[in-house]
Amino acid sequence: MSHVVTNVPVIDLGAFEAGTPSERRSLASAVDEACRETGFLTISGHGVPDADIAAVRAAVRAFFDGPAEAKVALRPGPGRPYGYLGVGSEALARSRGEETPPDLKESFNGGPLTCPADETDRDALAFCYAPTPWPEVPGFRAAWETYYAHMEDLAARIMAMFAVALGKPEGFFQPYIDSPISALRALNYPATEGPAEAGQQRAGAHTDYGSLTILLPDSGSRGLEILAQSGDWVPVDAPEGVFVINIGDLMELWTGGRWRSTLHRVVVPPELAGQRRGSLAFFHQPNWHAAIRPFEGRADAVTSGPYLMGKFAAATG
Ligand SMILES: O=C(O)CCC(=O)C(=O)O
Ligand SMILES: [Fe+2]
């Protein structure tokens, strides 16, 4: 096997925020290096309370392990993003135009906690500001919303660090992310029985669509892989207590390709065939109307909301 070098460092966000100018420079440069090489890093010093993480994990687990009728009752209407998507509903590789069998997963998805009072765009209202249909699991909504709020806050802090890592003022991204259209997705990959269809994965190879993603796999669960520049698929395992961060397509676009929105997937290694995987994925997405183009140059802008909606339609269509 070839020797694979990947750079997925642990970055202490609290230390960055409280750091001296030289500590900040050194952490910012580690972030820049990781984002240029793989687009993946992990974050410690995030301040998200363990109890809030435990509460959302327990609520999500109770939902997935609950009656199938209660889950399918929360299926979104056609083209709508929130609620329950059962096994067979999505193939992430199709977001890149690749025809594959559906991903071996189920998910529960929820949107922004509030909608700006002056939003009138019909697609924005019908798609990303559609209400989230709540499971009846006791305590689910409170635990979910608490965790969502932590993620929105954490994402904004990471975006501020990203700005510094890119040589911009800390508030550079702020006007683009002051009414973000982020989604929180709980993923459950059931234990697999027998071999999958050819080309079928827990999550097919894809890039994420937005600014950044905050992943929290269940402790000890494996299978997330990224495509290294060497061409090898390399596992990314998160130590307990950190979040895995990866940048998405719009961040790559912003940086004019300096930072990479790296292909990744979730596989079932043969030795883990009997095990489920659980993961929480928070997809941070700039404001619906945010026009995103490379910092340098005059390329046409991509509008955040319609871009996201098109990708979702391709993956679930
Ligand atoms: O299972 C995971 O932790 C990540 C899945 C993923 O990459 C995605 O849903 O975009
Ligand atoms: Fe992803």
CSV table of N, CA and C in Angstrom, one decimal, residues 40-109:
chain,number,residue,atom,x,y,z
A,40,PHE,N,-10.6,19.1,5.5
A,40,PHE,CA,-11.1,18.5,6.7
A,40,PHE,C,-10.2,18.9,7.9
A,41,LEU,N,-10.8,19.2,9.0
A,41,LEU,CA,-10.1,19.3,10.3
A,41,LEU,C,-11.0,18.9,11.4
A,42,THR,N,-10.5,18.9,12.6
A,42,THR,CA,-11.3,18.6,13.8
A,42,THR,C,-11.2,19.8,14.8
A,43,ILE,N,-12.2,20.0,15.6
A,43,ILE,CA,-12.3,21.1,16.4
A,43,ILE,C,-12.5,20.7,17.9
A,44,SER,N,-11.5,21.1,18.7
A,44,SER,CA,-11.7,21.0,20.2
A,44,SER,C,-11.9,22.4,20.8
A,45,GLY,N,-12.1,22.5,22.1
A,45,GLY,CA,-12.2,23.8,22.7
A,45,GLY,C,-13.5,24.5,22.1
A,46,HIS,N,-14.5,23.7,21.8
A,46,HIS,CA,-15.7,24.3,21.2
A,46,HIS,C,-16.8,24.8,22.2
A,47,GLY,N,-16.7,24.3,23.4
A,47,GLY,CA,-17.6,24.7,24.5
A,47,GLY,C,-19.1,24.2,24.4
A,48,VAL,N,-19.4,23.3,23.5
A,48,VAL,CA,-20.7,22.7,23.4
A,48,VAL,C,-20.8,21.7,24.6
A,49,PRO,N,-21.8,21.9,25.5
A,49,PRO,CA,-21.9,21.1,26.7
A,49,PRO,C,-22.2,19.6,26.4
A,50,ASP,N,-21.5,18.7,27.1
A,50,ASP,CA,-21.7,17.3,26.9
A,50,ASP,C,-23.1,16.9,27.1
A,51,ALA,N,-23.8,17.5,28.1
A,51,ALA,CA,-25.2,17.1,28.4
A,51,ALA,C,-26.1,17.4,27.2
A,52,ASP,N,-25.9,18.5,26.5
A,52,ASP,CA,-26.7,18.8,25.3
A,52,ASP,C,-26.5,17.8,24.2
A,53,ILE,N,-25.2,17.4,24.0
A,53,ILE,CA,-24.9,16.4,23.0
A,53,ILE,C,-25.6,15.1,23.4
A,54,ALA,N,-25.4,14.7,24.6
A,54,ALA,CA,-26.1,13.4,25.1
A,54,ALA,C,-27.6,13.4,24.9
A,55,ALA,N,-28.2,14.6,25.1
A,55,ALA,CA,-29.6,14.7,25.0
A,55,ALA,C,-30.1,14.5,23.6
A,56,VAL,N,-29.4,15.2,22.7
A,56,VAL,CA,-29.9,15.1,21.3
A,56,VAL,C,-29.6,13.7,20.7
A,57,ARG,N,-28.5,13.1,21.1
A,57,ARG,CA,-28.2,11.7,20.7
A,57,ARG,C,-29.3,10.7,21.2
A,58,ALA,N,-29.7,10.9,22.4
A,58,ALA,CA,-30.7,10.0,23.0
A,58,ALA,C,-32.0,10.2,22.3
A,59,ALA,N,-32.4,11.4,22.0
A,59,ALA,CA,-33.7,11.7,21.3
A,59,ALA,C,-33.7,11.1,19.9
A,60,VAL,N,-32.6,11.3,19.2
A,60,VAL,CA,-32.5,10.8,17.8
A,60,VAL,C,-32.5,9.3,17.8
A,61,ARG,N,-31.8,8.7,18.7
A,61,ARG,CA,-31.8,7.2,18.8
A,61,ARG,C,-33.2,6.7,19.1
A,62,ALA,N,-33.9,7.3,20.0
A,62,ALA,CA,-35.3,6.9,20.3
A,62,ALA,C,-36.2,7.0,19.1
A,63,PHE,N,-36.0,8.0,18.3
A,63,PHE,CA,-36.8,8.2,17.1
A,63,PHE,C,-36.5,7.1,16.1
A,64,PHE,N,-35.2,6.8,15.8
A,64,PHE,CA,-34.9,5.8,14.8
A,64,PHE,C,-35.3,4.4,15.3
A,65,ASP,N,-35.2,4.2,16.6
A,65,ASP,CA,-35.5,2.8,17.1
A,65,ASP,C,-37.0,2.7,17.3
A,66,GLY,N,-37.8,3.8,17.1
A,66,GLY,CA,-39.2,3.7,17.4
A,66,GLY,C,-40.0,3.1,16.2
A,67,PRO,N,-41.3,3.1,16.3
A,67,PRO,CA,-42.2,2.4,15.3
A,67,PRO,C,-42.0,3.0,13.9
A,68,ALA,N,-41.9,2.2,12.9
A,68,ALA,CA,-41.8,2.6,11.5
A,68,ALA,C,-42.9,3.6,11.1
A,69,GLU,N,-44.1,3.3,11.6
A,69,GLU,CA,-45.3,4.2,11.2
A,69,GLU,C,-45.1,5.6,11.6
A,70,ALA,N,-44.4,5.8,12.8
A,70,ALA,CA,-44.2,7.1,13.3
A,70,ALA,C,-43.2,7.8,12.5
A,71,LYS,N,-42.3,7.1,11.9
A,71,LYS,CA,-41.2,7.7,11.1
A,71,LYS,C,-41.8,8.0,9.7
A,72,VAL,N,-42.5,7.1,9.1
A,72,VAL,CA,-42.9,7.4,7.7
A,72,VAL,C,-44.0,8.5,7.7
A,73,ALA,N,-44.7,8.7,8.9
A,73,ALA,CA,-45.6,9.8,9.0
A,73,ALA,C,-45.0,11.1,8.8
A,74,LEU,N,-43.7,11.2,9.0
A,74,LEU,CA,-43.0,12.5,8.9
A,74,LEU,C,-42.2,12.6,7.6
A,75,ARG,N,-42.6,11.8,6.6
A,75,ARG,CA,-42.0,12.0,5.3
A,75,ARG,C,-42.3,13.3,4.7
A,76,PRO,N,-41.3,14.0,4.1
A,76,PRO,CA,-41.6,15.3,3.5
A,76,PRO,C,-42.3,15.1,2.2
A,77,GLY,N,-43.1,16.2,1.8
A,77,GLY,CA,-43.7,16.1,0.4
A,77,GLY,C,-42.6,16.1,-0.6
A,78,PRO,N,-42.9,15.9,-1.9
A,78,PRO,CA,-41.9,15.8,-3.0
A,78,PRO,C,-41.1,17.1,-3.0
A,79,GLY,N,-39.8,16.9,-3.1
A,79,GLY,CA,-38.8,18.0,-3.2
A,79,GLY,C,-38.6,18.8,-1.9
A,80,ARG,N,-39.3,18.4,-0.8
A,80,ARG,CA,-39.2,19.1,0.4
A,80,ARG,C,-38.1,18.5,1.3
A,81,PRO,N,-37.4,19.3,2.1
A,81,PRO,CA,-36.2,18.7,2.7
A,81,PRO,C,-36.4,18.2,4.2
A,82,TYR,N,-37.4,18.6,4.9
A,82,TYR,CA,-37.4,18.3,6.3
A,82,TYR,C,-38.3,17.2,6.7
A,83,GLY,N,-37.9,16.5,7.8
A,83,GLY,CA,-38.7,15.3,8.2
A,83,GLY,C,-37.9,14.1,8.0
A,84,TYR,N,-38.6,13.0,7.8
A,84,TYR,CA,-37.9,11.6,7.7
A,84,TYR,C,-37.7,11.2,6.3
A,85,LEU,N,-36.4,10.8,6.0
A,85,LEU,CA,-36.1,10.2,4.7
A,85,LEU,C,-35.7,8.8,5.0
A,86,GLY,N,-36.5,7.8,4.5
A,86,GLY,CA,-36.2,6.4,4.8
A,86,GLY,C,-35.0,5.9,3.9
A,87,VAL,N,-34.7,4.6,4.2
A,87,VAL,CA,-33.6,4.0,3.4
A,87,VAL,C,-34.1,4.0,1.9
A,88,GLY,N,-33.3,4.4,1.0
A,88,GLY,CA,-33.7,4.4,-0.4
A,88,GLY,C,-34.1,5.7,-0.9
A,89,SER,N,-34.1,6.7,0.0
A,89,SER,CA,-34.6,8.1,-0.5
A,89,SER,C,-33.5,9.0,-1.1
A,90,GLU,N,-32.3,8.7,-0.9
A,90,GLU,CA,-31.3,9.6,-1.3
A,90,GLU,C,-30.0,8.9,-1.8
A,91,ALA,N,-29.4,9.4,-2.8
A,91,ALA,CA,-28.1,8.9,-3.2
A,91,ALA,C,-27.2,10.1,-3.4
A,92,LEU,N,-26.3,10.3,-2.5
A,92,LEU,CA,-25.5,11.6,-2.5
A,92,LEU,C,-24.7,11.7,-3.8
A,93,ALA,N,-24.2,10.6,-4.3
A,93,ALA,CA,-23.4,10.6,-5.5
A,93,ALA,C,-24.2,11.2,-6.7
A,94,ARG,N,-25.5,11.1,-6.6
A,94,ARG,CA,-26.3,11.7,-7.7
A,94,ARG,C,-26.3,13.2,-7.7
A,95,SER,N,-25.9,13.8,-6.6
A,95,SER,CA,-25.7,15.3,-6.6
A,95,SER,C,-24.6,15.7,-7.5
A,96,ARG,N,-23.7,14.7,-7.9
A,96,ARG,CA,-22.7,15.0,-8.8
A,96,ARG,C,-22.9,14.4,-10.2
A,97,GLY,N,-24.1,14.0,-10.4
A,97,GLY,CA,-24.5,13.4,-11.7
A,97,GLY,C,-24.1,12.0,-11.9
A,98,GLU,N,-23.7,11.3,-10.8
A,98,GLU,CA,-23.4,9.9,-10.9
A,98,GLU,C,-24.5,9.0,-10.5
A,99,GLU,N,-24.9,8.1,-11.4
A,99,GLU,CA,-26.0,7.2,-11.2
A,99,GLU,C,-25.6,6.0,-10.3
A,100,THR,N,-26.0,6.0,-9.1
A,100,THR,CA,-25.7,4.9,-8.2
A,100,THR,C,-27.0,4.4,-7.5
A,101,PRO,N,-26.9,3.2,-6.9
A,101,PRO,CA,-28.1,2.8,-6.1
A,101,PRO,C,-28.2,3.7,-4.8
A,102,PRO,N,-29.3,3.8,-4.2
A,102,PRO,CA,-29.5,4.7,-3.0
A,102,PRO,C,-28.6,4.3,-1.9
A,103,ASP,N,-28.3,5.4,-1.1
A,103,ASP,CA,-27.5,5.2,0.1
A,103,ASP,C,-28.2,4.3,1.2
A,104,LEU,N,-27.4,3.6,1.9
A,104,LEU,CA,-27.9,2.7,3.0
A,104,LEU,C,-28.1,3.4,4.3
A,105,LYS,N,-29.0,4.3,4.3
A,105,LYS,CA,-29.2,5.1,5.5
A,105,LYS,C,-30.6,5.7,5.6
A,106,GLU,N,-31.0,6.1,6.8
A,106,GLU,CA,-32.2,6.9,7.0
A,106,GLU,C,-31.8,8.1,7.7
A,107,SER,N,-32.6,9.2,7.6
A,107,SER,CA,-32.3,10.4,8.2
A,107,SER,C,-33.5,11.2,8.7
A,108,PHE,N,-33.2,12.0,9.7
A,108,PHE,CA,-34.3,13.0,10.1
A,108,PHE,C,-33.6,14.4,10.0
A,109,ASN,N,-34.4,15.3,9.4
A,109,ASN,CA,-33.8,16.6,8.9
A,109,ASN,C,-34.7,17.7,9.4
